[in-house]
Amino acid sequence: MLNVTILAAGQGKRMHSDLPKVLHALAGKALLAHVLDTARTIGAEHIRVVYGHGGEQVRAALDAPDITWVVQEPQLGTGHAVLQALPGGVLSAPTESSTLVLYGDVPLIRASTLQRLIETAAGGSLALLTAHVDKPQGYGRIVRVEGRVTRIVEEKDADDAERAIREINTGILVAPTAALQRWLPTLGNRNAQGEYYLTDIVALAVAEGMQVATAHPDAVWETEGVNSKVQLAMLERVHQRNIAERLMESGVTLSDPARIDVRGELNCGRDVGIDINCLFEGRVELADGATVGANCVLKNCRIGAGARIAPFCHIEDAVVGPDSIVGPFARLRPGTTLGRDVHIGNFVEVKNSTIADHSKANHLAYVGDATIGSRVNVGAGTITCNYDGANKFRTVIEDDVFIGSDTQLVAPVTVGRGATLGAGTTLTKDAPADQLTVSRARQMSVPGWKRPVKNTGPKKKD
């Protein structure tokens, strides 16, 4: 049985924010949410989160049935934090269980690394995740005697020789739960910080003759924490670079891997191309041969095979059919579904509408709450007037309709198959199939009319 305890009680003073540190977002998701998701993937039987500063806000944001919340008040160090999870809780589980300690502000730890650490602890050992770094300043050092770990010394308590050690403690460890129950209540706080260090359990394990094993992450950035906005930004770029590399390794062409942001799940088919400065949120699917131009935002959408999204488009909760062209400067709002070979041009907005195969709206149009058939031409400046200030109504445009420029369709209204609407028409009644419908003021010219001119004469005296 594997218990996971996540320490998330830190105040995060260097973040200079009213938002609790573990709720700050990396790739659009709270730091603690990243850690929780990783804990779930490794088969944790129980997950406990130890919270403190801003705790109720943290709990409200991330509460779930599989999480037990434990408050740490006051915050007296990492050993004290894990101790809070002991009384009557999951850490009082059967003696064969192990406890993995993670940190709510260390978001990029990989499940594969944790699995390796857990395997290292098999057989009842205490297993530490350590790393070798060129600049160990600020970290606890792993002290070894004849190659065997004997203790961990925090930098503020270390002498010069110990500060020269480059193997550092990441803080992540796996320990037998029963051993934690013995060790944690005995910890002291006679150190430079006046805190109860979790790292002191290493010396206790050695004193009992327990093996202290170590495992290492594949990359040091997996174990890096967030204590400032600078560190948050650095890990964001690491994370995005990792995503970009995975995309390119799967065959996606990125114009610049340093200029893509994925805040969710991006799934790509073969021969997909993505230009610079694109943002993907939620779940986005790009089918074979789809391309996305520069400076686009795509959220919870599906882009069909061979479709082309031109630069500066916003697409949210929408489906773009195969071989369609969207943009530039187009917006597809929630509920939009485009069929095959649909063209949505510059400064066109579509909302809660379906547009069937081979139809087009190429310029300056608004299509809202509409059902549009195949081979329909929507002229420039056309709008569906779908809202009367209180209720919304639907417009139906059947196949093979031609709508002239600057047309207003006042819903609810239906345009019959093959109909033509003349430019400038305001349609308030259904337009019959295969006929021309036009409504506009009669054109007239006024002979002899002269345009007014500005009076530039002297002002009148009072």
CSV table of C-alpha atoms in Angstrom, one decimal:
chain,number,residue,atom,x,y,z
A,1,MET,CA,0.0,0.0,0.0
A,2,LEU,CA,1.3,3.4,-1.0
A,3,ASN,CA,0.4,6.5,0.9
A,4,VAL,CA,1.2,9.9,-0.6
A,5,THR,CA,1.7,13.0,1.6
A,6,ILE,CA,2.0,16.3,-0.2
A,7,LEU,CA,3.4,19.2,1.7
A,8,ALA,CA,1.6,22.4,0.6
A,9,ALA,CA,1.5,24.7,3.7
A,10,GLY,CA,4.1,27.2,2.7
A,11,GLN,CA,3.2,30.9,2.6
A,12,GLY,CA,5.3,31.8,-0.4
A,13,LYS,CA,6.3,35.3,0.7
A,14,ARG,CA,8.6,35.8,-2.3
A,15,MET,CA,5.7,35.4,-4.7
A,16,HIS,CA,4.4,38.8,-3.4
A,17,SER,CA,0.9,37.6,-4.1
A,18,ASP,CA,-2.4,37.2,-2.2
A,19,LEU,CA,-2.9,33.9,-4.0
A,20,PRO,CA,-1.5,30.9,-2.1
A,21,LYS,CA,1.7,29.7,-3.7
A,22,VAL,CA,0.5,26.3,-4.7
A,23,LEU,CA,-2.4,27.8,-6.6
A,24,HIS,CA,-0.2,29.7,-9.0
A,25,ALA,CA,-0.5,28.3,-12.5
A,26,LEU,CA,2.0,26.5,-14.6
A,27,ALA,CA,0.8,25.7,-18.1
A,28,GLY,CA,-2.7,26.9,-17.0
A,29,LYS,CA,-2.9,24.5,-14.0
A,30,ALA,CA,-2.2,25.1,-10.3
A,31,LEU,CA,1.2,23.9,-9.1
A,32,LEU,CA,-0.5,21.6,-6.6
A,33,ALA,CA,-2.8,20.2,-9.3
A,34,HIS,CA,0.3,19.0,-11.3
A,35,VAL,CA,1.5,17.1,-8.2
A,36,LEU,CA,-1.9,15.6,-7.4
A,37,ASP,CA,-2.2,14.3,-11.0
A,38,THR,CA,1.2,12.7,-10.8
A,39,ALA,CA,0.4,11.1,-7.5
A,40,ARG,CA,-2.7,9.6,-9.0
A,41,THR,CA,-0.8,8.0,-11.9
A,42,ILE,CA,1.5,6.0,-9.6
A,43,GLY,CA,-1.3,4.2,-7.9
A,44,ALA,CA,-1.5,6.0,-4.6
A,45,GLU,CA,-4.0,4.3,-2.2
A,46,HIS,CA,-4.3,7.5,-0.1
A,47,ILE,CA,-3.4,11.1,-0.8
A,48,ARG,CA,-3.0,13.5,2.0
A,49,VAL,CA,-2.4,17.2,1.5
A,50,VAL,CA,-0.9,19.2,4.4
A,51,TYR,CA,-2.0,22.8,4.0
A,52,GLY,CA,-1.7,26.0,6.0
A,53,HIS,CA,-1.4,29.5,4.5
A,54,GLY,CA,-4.5,30.2,2.5
A,55,GLY,CA,-5.6,26.7,3.2
A,56,GLU,CA,-9.3,27.0,2.7
A,57,GLN,CA,-8.7,28.7,-0.6
A,58,VAL,CA,-6.5,25.8,-1.7
A,59,ARG,CA,-8.9,23.2,-0.5
A,60,ALA,CA,-11.9,24.9,-2.2
A,61,ALA,CA,-9.9,25.1,-5.5
A,62,LEU,CA,-8.7,21.5,-5.6
A,63,ASP,CA,-10.9,19.4,-3.3
A,64,ALA,CA,-11.6,15.9,-4.6
A,65,PRO,CA,-13.0,12.7,-3.1
A,66,ASP,CA,-9.6,11.0,-3.1
A,67,ILE,CA,-7.9,13.7,-1.1
A,68,THR,CA,-7.7,14.0,2.7
A,69,TRP,CA,-6.8,17.5,3.9
A,70,VAL,CA,-4.7,18.1,7.0
A,71,VAL,CA,-4.1,21.5,8.4
A,72,GLN,CA,-0.6,22.5,9.7
A,73,GLU,CA,-0.9,25.4,12.2
A,74,PRO,CA,1.6,26.8,13.0
A,75,GLN,CA,4.1,25.9,10.3
A,76,LEU,CA,7.1,24.4,12.2
A,77,GLY,CA,9.0,22.7,9.4
A,78,THR,CA,8.8,19.7,7.1
A,79,GLY,CA,9.0,17.1,9.8
A,80,HIS,CA,6.2,18.8,11.8
A,81,ALA,CA,4.2,18.9,8.6
A,82,VAL,CA,4.4,15.1,7.9
A,83,LEU,CA,3.7,14.5,11.6
A,84,GLN,CA,0.3,16.2,11.2
A,85,ALA,CA,-0.7,13.4,8.9
A,86,LEU,CA,-0.1,10.7,11.5
A,87,PRO,CA,-2.8,10.9,14.2
A,88,GLY,CA,-5.6,8.5,13.3
A,89,GLY,CA,-5.1,9.0,9.6
A,90,VAL,CA,-3.9,7.0,6.6
A,91,LEU,CA,-0.4,7.0,7.9
A,92,SER,CA,-1.6,4.7,10.6
A,93,ALA,CA,-2.2,2.1,7.9
A,94,PRO,CA,-0.9,-1.5,8.0
A,95,THR,CA,2.8,-1.8,8.7
A,96,GLU,CA,3.6,-3.0,5.2
A,97,SER,CA,2.6,0.3,3.7
A,98,SER,CA,5.0,3.0,2.5
A,99,THR,CA,4.7,6.7,2.5
A,100,LEU,CA,5.9,8.9,-0.4
A,101,VAL,CA,6.5,12.6,0.5
A,102,LEU,CA,6.0,15.1,-2.2
A,103,TYR,CA,5.8,18.9,-2.4
A,104,GLY,CA,3.0,21.1,-3.7
A,105,ASP,CA,5.4,23.6,-5.2
A,106,VAL,CA,7.5,21.0,-7.2
A,107,PRO,CA,5.2,20.5,-10.2
A,108,LEU,CA,7.4,18.8,-12.8
A,109,ILE,CA,8.3,15.6,-10.9
A,110,ARG,CA,7.8,12.7,-13.3
A,111,ALA,CA,5.8,9.6,-12.5
A,112,SER,CA,8.7,7.5,-13.9
A,113,THR,CA,11.1,9.0,-11.5
A,114,LEU,CA,8.8,8.4,-8.5
A,115,GLN,CA,8.2,4.8,-9.6
A,116,ARG,CA,12.0,4.3,-9.7
A,117,LEU,CA,12.2,5.8,-6.2
A,118,ILE,CA,9.4,3.5,-4.9
A,119,GLU,CA,11.2,0.4,-6.4
A,120,THR,CA,14.4,1.5,-4.6
A,121,ALA,CA,12.5,1.5,-1.3
A,122,ALA,CA,11.2,-2.0,-1.8
A,123,GLY,CA,12.0,-4.3,1.1
A,124,GLY,CA,11.4,-1.6,3.7
A,125,SER,CA,14.3,0.8,3.0
A,126,LEU,CA,14.3,4.5,3.4
A,127,ALA,CA,14.8,5.8,-0.1
A,128,LEU,CA,15.8,9.4,-0.9
A,129,LEU,CA,15.6,11.2,-4.2
A,130,THR,CA,18.9,13.0,-4.6
A,131,ALA,CA,20.6,14.9,-7.4
A,132,HIS,CA,24.1,16.0,-8.3
A,133,VAL,CA,24.3,19.7,-9.2
A,134,ASP,CA,27.1,22.2,-10.0
A,135,LYS,CA,25.6,24.8,-7.7
A,136,PRO,CA,24.3,23.2,-4.5
A,137,GLN,CA,23.8,26.4,-2.6
A,138,GLY,CA,20.5,26.5,-0.7
A,139,TYR,CA,20.0,22.7,-0.6
A,140,GLY,CA,20.6,20.1,2.1
A,141,ARG,CA,23.7,18.0,1.4
A,142,ILE,CA,23.9,14.2,1.3
A,143,VAL,CA,26.6,13.1,3.7
A,144,ARG,CA,28.1,9.7,2.9
A,145,VAL,CA,30.7,7.6,4.8
A,146,GLU,CA,32.3,5.0,2.6
A,147,GLY,CA,29.6,5.5,0.0
A,148,ARG,CA,26.7,4.9,2.5
A,149,VAL,CA,24.3,7.7,3.3
A,150,THR,CA,24.6,8.6,7.0
A,151,ARG,CA,22.7,11.9,7.3
A,152,ILE,CA,21.5,15.1,5.6
A,153,VAL,CA,22.8,18.4,6.7
A,154,GLU,CA,21.0,21.7,5.8
A,155,GLU,CA,23.2,24.4,4.4
A,156,LYS,CA,22.7,26.8,7.3
A,157,ASP,CA,23.9,24.0,9.7
A,158,ALA,CA,26.8,22.8,7.4
A,159,ASP,CA,30.5,23.4,7.8
A,160,ASP,CA,32.7,24.3,4.8
A,161,ALA,CA,33.5,20.7,3.9
A,162,GLU,CA,29.8,19.8,3.9
A,163,ARG,CA,28.9,22.8,1.8
A,164,ALA,CA,31.3,21.6,-0.8
A,165,ILE,CA,29.2,18.4,-1.3
A,166,ARG,CA,27.4,18.5,-4.6
A,167,GLU,CA,24.9,15.7,-4.0
A,168,ILE,CA,21.8,17.4,-2.7
A,169,ASN,CA,18.6,16.4,-1.1
A,170,THR,CA,15.5,17.1,-3.2
A,171,GLY,CA,13.2,16.5,-0.2
A,172,ILE,CA,11.3,13.7,-2.0
A,173,LEU,CA,11.5,10.4,-0.2
A,174,VAL,CA,9.8,7.1,0.5
A,175,ALA,CA,9.8,5.6,4.0
A,176,PRO,CA,8.1,2.7,5.7
A,177,THR,CA,4.9,4.1,7.3
A,178,ALA,CA,5.6,2.3,10.6
A,179,ALA,CA,9.1,3.8,10.8
A,180,LEU,CA,7.7,7.3,10.3
A,181,GLN,CA,5.4,6.7,13.2
A,182,ARG,CA,8.4,5.9,15.3
A,183,TRP,CA,10.7,8.7,14.1
A,184,LEU,CA,8.6,11.8,13.7
A,185,PRO,CA,7.5,12.3,17.3
A,186,THR,CA,11.1,12.2,18.4
A,187,LEU,CA,12.4,14.9,16.1
A,188,GLY,CA,14.1,17.9,17.7
A,189,ASN,CA,14.4,21.5,16.5
A,190,ARG,CA,17.9,22.4,17.7
A,191,ASN,CA,19.1,23.9,14.4
A,192,ALA,CA,19.6,27.3,12.8
A,193,GLN,CA,15.9,27.5,11.7
A,194,GLY,CA,14.4,26.3,14.9
A,195,GLU,CA,12.3,23.8,12.9
A,196,TYR,CA,11.6,20.1,12.9
A,197,TYR,CA,13.4,18.8,9.8
A,198,LEU,CA,12.1,15.8,8.0
A,199,THR,CA,15.7,15.2,6.9
A,200,ASP,CA,16.7,14.2,10.4
A,201,ILE,CA,14.9,10.8,9.9
A,202,VAL,CA,18.0,9.7,7.9
A,203,ALA,CA,20.2,9.7,11.0
A,204,LEU,CA,17.4,7.8,12.9
A,205,ALA,CA,17.2,5.2,10.2
A,206,VAL,CA,21.0,4.7,10.2
A,207,ALA,CA,20.9,4.4,14.0
A,208,GLU,CA,18.4,1.6,13.6
A,209,GLY,CA,20.5,-0.1,11.0
A,210,MET,CA,18.0,0.5,8.2
A,211,GLN,CA,19.4,0.8,4.7
A,212,VAL,CA,19.2,4.3,3.3
A,213,ALA,CA,19.0,4.0,-0.5
A,214,THR,CA,19.0,6.7,-3.2
A,215,ALA,CA,17.6,7.2,-6.6
A,216,HIS,CA,18.1,10.1,-9.1
A,217,PRO,CA,15.8,12.0,-11.4
A,218,ASP,CA,16.3,11.9,-15.1
A,219,ALA,CA,16.7,15.7,-15.0
A,220,VAL,CA,17.4,18.1,-12.2
A,221,TRP,CA,14.5,20.4,-13.2
A,222,GLU,CA,12.1,17.6,-12.1
A,223,THR,CA,12.9,18.4,-8.5
A,224,GLU,CA,13.0,22.2,-8.7
A,225,GLY,CA,10.5,24.1,-6.6
A,226,VAL,CA,8.8,27.4,-7.1
A,227,ASN,CA,9.5,30.2,-4.5
A,228,SER,CA,9.3,33.3,-6.7
A,229,LYS,CA,7.7,34.5,-10.0
A,230,VAL,CA,11.1,34.2,-11.6
A,231,GLN,CA,11.3,30.5,-10.7
A,232,LEU,CA,7.7,30.0,-11.9
A,233,ALA,CA,8.5,31.5,-15.3
A,234,MET,CA,11.7,29.4,-15.6
A,235,LEU,CA,9.8,26.1,-14.9
A,236,GLU,CA,7.0,27.2,-17.3
A,237,ARG,CA,9.6,27.5,-20.1
A,238,VAL,CA,11.1,24.1,-19.2
A,239,HIS,CA,7.7,22.5,-19.3
A,240,GLN,CA,6.7,24.1,-22.6
A,241,ARG,CA,10.1,23.1,-24.1
A,242,ASN,CA,9.4,19.5,-23.0
A,243,ILE,CA,6.0,19.6,-24.7
A,244,ALA,CA,7.5,21.1,-27.8
A,245,GLU,CA,10.1,18.4,-28.0
A,246,ARG,CA,7.5,15.6,-27.6
A,247,LEU,CA,5.4,17.2,-30.4
A,248,MET,CA,8.4,17.5,-32.8
A,249,GLU,CA,9.5,13.9,-32.0
A,250,SER,CA,6.0,12.7,-33.0
A,251,GLY,CA,6.3,14.5,-36.4
A,252,VAL,CA,4.8,18.0,-35.7
A,253,THR,CA,6.5,20.9,-37.4
A,254,LEU,CA,7.0,23.9,-35.1
A,255,SER,CA,8.3,27.1,-36.6
A,256,ASP,CA,9.9,27.9,-33.3
A,257,PRO,CA,9.7,25.4,-30.3
A,258,ALA,CA,10.4,28.3,-27.9
A,259,ARG,CA,7.2,30.1,-29.0
A,260,ILE,CA,4.4,27.7,-28.3
A,261,ASP,CA,2.2,27.4,-25.1
A,262,VAL,CA,0.2,24.3,-24.3
A,263,ARG,CA,-2.1,24.7,-21.3
A,264,GLY,CA,-3.9,21.4,-21.5
A,265,GLU,CA,-3.7,18.5,-23.9
A,266,LEU,CA,-2.7,18.9,-27.6
A,267,ASN,CA,-3.1,15.8,-29.8
A,268,CYS,CA,-1.7,16.0,-33.4
A,269,GLY,CA,-1.9,13.8,-36.4
A,270,ARG,CA,0.7,13.4,-39.1
A,271,ASP,CA,2.2,16.4,-41.0
A,272,VAL,CA,0.7,19.0,-38.7
A,273,GLY,CA,2.3,22.5,-38.8
A,274,ILE,CA,2.2,25.1,-36.0
A,275,ASP,CA,3.6,28.6,-36.5
A,276,ILE,CA,4.9,30.9,-33.8
A,277,ASN,CA,3.1,32.3,-30.7
A,278,CYS,CA,0.2,29.9,-30.7
A,279,LEU,CA,-1.7,29.1,-27.4
A,280,PHE,CA,-3.6,25.8,-26.9
A,281,GLU,CA,-5.9,25.4,-24.0
A,282,GLY,CA,-8.0,22.5,-22.7
A,283,ARG,CA,-8.2,19.6,-25.2
A,284,VAL,CA,-7.2,20.4,-28.7
A,285,GLU,CA,-7.0,17.9,-31.6
A,286,LEU,CA,-5.3,18.7,-34.9
A,287,ALA,CA,-5.9,16.0,-37.5
A,288,ASP,CA,-3.5,15.0,-40.3
A,289,GLY,CA,-2.2,17.8,-42.4
A,290,ALA,CA,-3.8,20.6,-40.4
A,291,THR,CA,-1.9,23.9,-40.0
A,292,VAL,CA,-2.2,26.7,-37.5
A,293,GLY,CA,-0.9,30.1,-38.4
A,294,ALA,CA,0.9,32.5,-36.1
A,295,ASN,CA,-0.7,34.1,-33.0
A,296,CYS,CA,-3.7,31.8,-32.8
A,297,VAL,CA,-5.6,30.8,-29.6
A,298,LEU,CA,-7.3,27.4,-29.8
A,299,LYS,CA,-9.3,26.1,-26.8
A,300,ASN,CA,-11.3,22.8,-26.6
A,301,CYS,CA,-11.6,22.3,-30.3
A,302,ARG,CA,-11.1,19.8,-33.1
A,303,ILE,CA,-9.4,20.8,-36.4
A,304,GLY,CA,-10.1,18.5,-39.3
A,305,ALA,CA,-7.6,16.9,-41.7
A,306,GLY,CA,-6.1,19.4,-44.1
A,307,ALA,CA,-7.8,22.4,-42.5
A,308,ARG,CA,-5.9,25.6,-42.4
A,309,ILE,CA,-6.2,28.1,-39.6
A,310,ALA,CA,-4.7,31.4,-40.7
A,311,PRO,CA,-3.0,33.8,-38.3
A,312,PHE,CA,-4.7,35.7,-35.5
A,313,CYS,CA,-7.7,33.4,-35.0
A,314,HIS,CA,-9.5,32.6,-31.8
A,315,ILE,CA,-11.3,29.2,-31.8
A,316,GLU,CA,-13.1,27.9,-28.7
A,317,ASP,CA,-15.4,24.9,-28.2
A,318,ALA,CA,-15.7,24.5,-31.9
A,319,VAL,CA,-15.2,21.9,-34.7
A,320,VAL,CA,-13.5,22.8,-38.0
A,321,GLY,CA,-14.2,20.3,-40.7
A,322,PRO,CA,-11.6,18.8,-43.1
A,323,ASP,CA,-10.0,21.1,-45.7
A,324,SER,CA,-11.7,24.2,-44.3
A,325,ILE,CA,-10.0,27.6,-44.1
A,326,VAL,CA,-10.5,29.9,-41.1
A,327,GLY,CA,-9.1,33.5,-40.9
A,328,PRO,CA,-7.1,35.5,-40.7
A,329,PHE,CA,-8.6,37.4,-37.8
A,330,ALA,CA,-11.6,35.1,-37.4
A,331,ARG,CA,-13.4,34.0,-34.3
A,332,LEU,CA,-15.2,30.8,-33.8
A,333,ARG,CA,-17.2,30.8,-30.5
A,334,PRO,CA,-18.6,27.9,-28.6
A,335,GLY,CA,-21.1,25.6,-30.4
A,336,THR,CA,-19.7,26.2,-33.9
A,337,THR,CA,-19.4,23.3,-36.3
A,338,LEU,CA,-18.0,23.7,-39.7
A,339,GLY,CA,-18.3,21.1,-42.4
A,340,ARG,CA,-15.8,20.2,-45.1
A,341,ASP,CA,-14.2,22.9,-47.2
A,342,VAL,CA,-15.9,25.8,-45.4
A,343,HIS,CA,-14.3,29.2,-45.6
A,344,ILE,CA,-14.5,31.6,-42.7
A,345,GLY,CA,-12.6,34.8,-43.6
A,346,ASN,CA,-11.2,37.9,-42.0
A,347,PHE,CA,-13.2,39.5,-39.2
A,348,VAL,CA,-16.0,36.9,-39.3
A,349,GLU,CA,-17.5,35.7,-36.0
A,350,VAL,CA,-19.5,32.5,-35.8
A,351,LYS,CA,-21.3,31.4,-32.6
A,352,ASN,CA,-23.5,28.4,-31.9
A,353,SER,CA,-24.0,27.6,-35.5
A,354,THR,CA,-23.5,24.8,-38.0
A,355,ILE,CA,-22.2,25.6,-41.5
A,356,ALA,CA,-22.3,22.7,-44.0
A,357,ASP,CA,-19.9,21.7,-46.7
A,358,HIS,CA,-18.5,24.1,-49.2
A,359,SER,CA,-20.2,27.2,-47.7
A,360,LYS,CA,-18.3,30.5,-47.1
A,361,ALA,CA,-18.4,33.7,-45.2
A,362,ASN,CA,-15.3,35.5,-46.3
A,363,HIS,CA,-15.6,39.0,-45.0
A,364,LEU,CA,-16.9,41.0,-42.0
A,365,ALA,CA,-19.9,38.9,-41.0
A,366,TYR,CA,-21.6,37.7,-37.8
A,367,VAL,CA,-23.3,34.3,-37.8
A,368,GLY,CA,-25.0,33.5,-34.5
A,369,ASP,CA,-27.5,30.8,-33.7
A,370,ALA,CA,-27.8,29.7,-37.3
A,371,THR,CA,-28.1,26.5,-39.4
A,372,ILE,CA,-26.5,27.1,-42.8
A,373,GLY,CA,-26.6,24.5,-45.5
A,374,SER,CA,-24.1,23.6,-48.3
A,375,ARG,CA,-22.7,25.8,-50.9
A,376,VAL,CA,-24.0,29.0,-49.3
A,377,ASN,CA,-22.4,32.3,-49.9
A,378,VAL,CA,-22.6,34.8,-47.0
A,379,GLY,CA,-21.8,38.3,-48.3
A,380,ALA,CA,-19.6,40.9,-46.6
A,381,GLY,CA,-21.3,42.8,-43.7
A,382,THR,CA,-24.1,40.2,-43.2
A,383,ILE,CA,-25.4,39.6,-39.7
A,384,THR,CA,-27.9,37.3,-38.1
A,385,CYS,CA,-30.0,39.4,-35.7
A,386,ASN,CA,-30.5,36.5,-33.2
A,387,TYR,CA,-31.2,38.4,-30.0
A,388,ASP,CA,-34.1,40.7,-29.1
A,389,GLY,CA,-32.7,41.8,-25.8
A,390,ALA,CA,-34.3,39.0,-23.9
A,391,ASN,CA,-34.4,35.8,-26.0
A,392,LYS,CA,-32.3,34.3,-28.8
A,393,PHE,CA,-33.8,32.9,-32.0
A,394,ARG,CA,-32.4,30.7,-34.8
A,395,THR,CA,-31.8,31.5,-38.5
A,396,VAL,CA,-32.1,28.7,-41.1
A,397,ILE,CA,-30.4,29.1,-44.4
A,398,GLU,CA,-30.9,26.2,-46.7
A,399,ASP,CA,-28.5,24.8,-49.5
A,400,ASP,CA,-27.3,26.9,-52.4
A,401,VAL,CA,-28.4,30.3,-51.0
A,402,PHE,CA,-26.6,33.5,-52.1
A,403,ILE,CA,-26.8,36.3,-49.5
A,404,GLY,CA,-25.8,39.7,-50.8
A,405,SER,CA,-23.6,42.0,-48.8
A,406,ASP,CA,-24.9,44.1,-45.9
A,407,THR,CA,-27.9,41.9,-45.3
A,408,GLN,CA,-29.6,41.6,-41.9
A,409,LEU,CA,-31.5,38.4,-41.1
A,410,VAL,CA,-33.9,39.0,-38.2
A,411,ALA,CA,-34.5,35.7,-36.5
A,412,PRO,CA,-36.5,33.6,-36.5
A,413,VAL,CA,-36.3,33.4,-40.2
A,414,THR,CA,-35.7,30.8,-42.9
A,415,VAL,CA,-34.1,31.3,-46.3
A,416,GLY,CA,-35.3,28.6,-48.8
A,417,ARG,CA,-33.1,26.5,-50.9
A,418,GLY,CA,-31.5,28.3,-53.9
A,419,ALA,CA,-32.8,31.7,-52.8
A,420,THR,CA,-30.9,34.9,-53.4
A,421,LEU,CA,-31.0,37.9,-51.1
A,422,GLY,CA,-30.1,41.2,-52.6
A,423,ALA,CA,-27.5,43.4,-51.1
A,424,GLY,CA,-28.7,45.6,-48.3
A,425,THR,CA,-31.8,43.4,-47.5
A,426,THR,CA,-33.3,43.4,-44.0
A,427,LEU,CA,-35.1,40.1,-43.9
A,428,THR,CA,-37.9,39.8,-41.4
A,429,LYS,CA,-40.0,37.1,-43.1
A,430,ASP,CA,-39.1,33.8,-44.7
A,431,ALA,CA,-37.5,34.1,-48.1
A,432,PRO,CA,-39.0,31.5,-50.6
A,433,ALA,CA,-36.8,29.0,-52.4
A,434,ASP,CA,-35.3,29.8,-55.8
A,435,GLN,CA,-36.4,33.4,-55.8
A,436,LEU,CA,-34.8,36.9,-55.4
A,437,THR,CA,-35.8,38.6,-52.2
A,438,VAL,CA,-34.8,42.2,-51.7
A,439,SER,CA,-35.9,45.0,-49.3
A,440,ARG,CA,-34.3,48.4,-49.5
A,441,ALA,CA,-35.4,52.0,-49.8
A,442,ARG,CA,-36.1,53.2,-53.3
A,443,GLN,CA,-33.1,55.0,-54.8
A,444,MET,CA,-33.7,58.6,-55.8
A,445,SER,CA,-31.6,61.6,-56.9
A,446,VAL,CA,-32.5,65.2,-56.1
A,447,PRO,CA,-31.7,67.6,-59.0
A,448,GLY,CA,-30.0,70.8,-58.0
A,449,TRP,CA,-29.2,69.7,-54.5
A,450,LYS,CA,-26.0,71.3,-53.1
A,451,ARG,CA,-24.0,70.1,-50.3
A,452,PRO,CA,-23.9,72.5,-47.3
A,453,VAL,CA,-20.7,74.5,-46.7
A,454,LYS,CA,-19.2,75.7,-43.5
A,455,ASN,CA,-19.9,79.3,-42.7
A,456,THR,CA,-16.6,81.1,-42.4
A,457,GLY,CA,-17.9,84.7,-42.2
A,458,PRO,CA,-17.3,87.1,-39.3
A,459,LYS,CA,-18.9,86.3,-35.9
A,460,LYS,CA,-21.9,88.4,-34.9
A,461,LYS,CA,-21.3,91.0,-32.3
A,462,ASP,CA,-23.3,90.9,-29.0
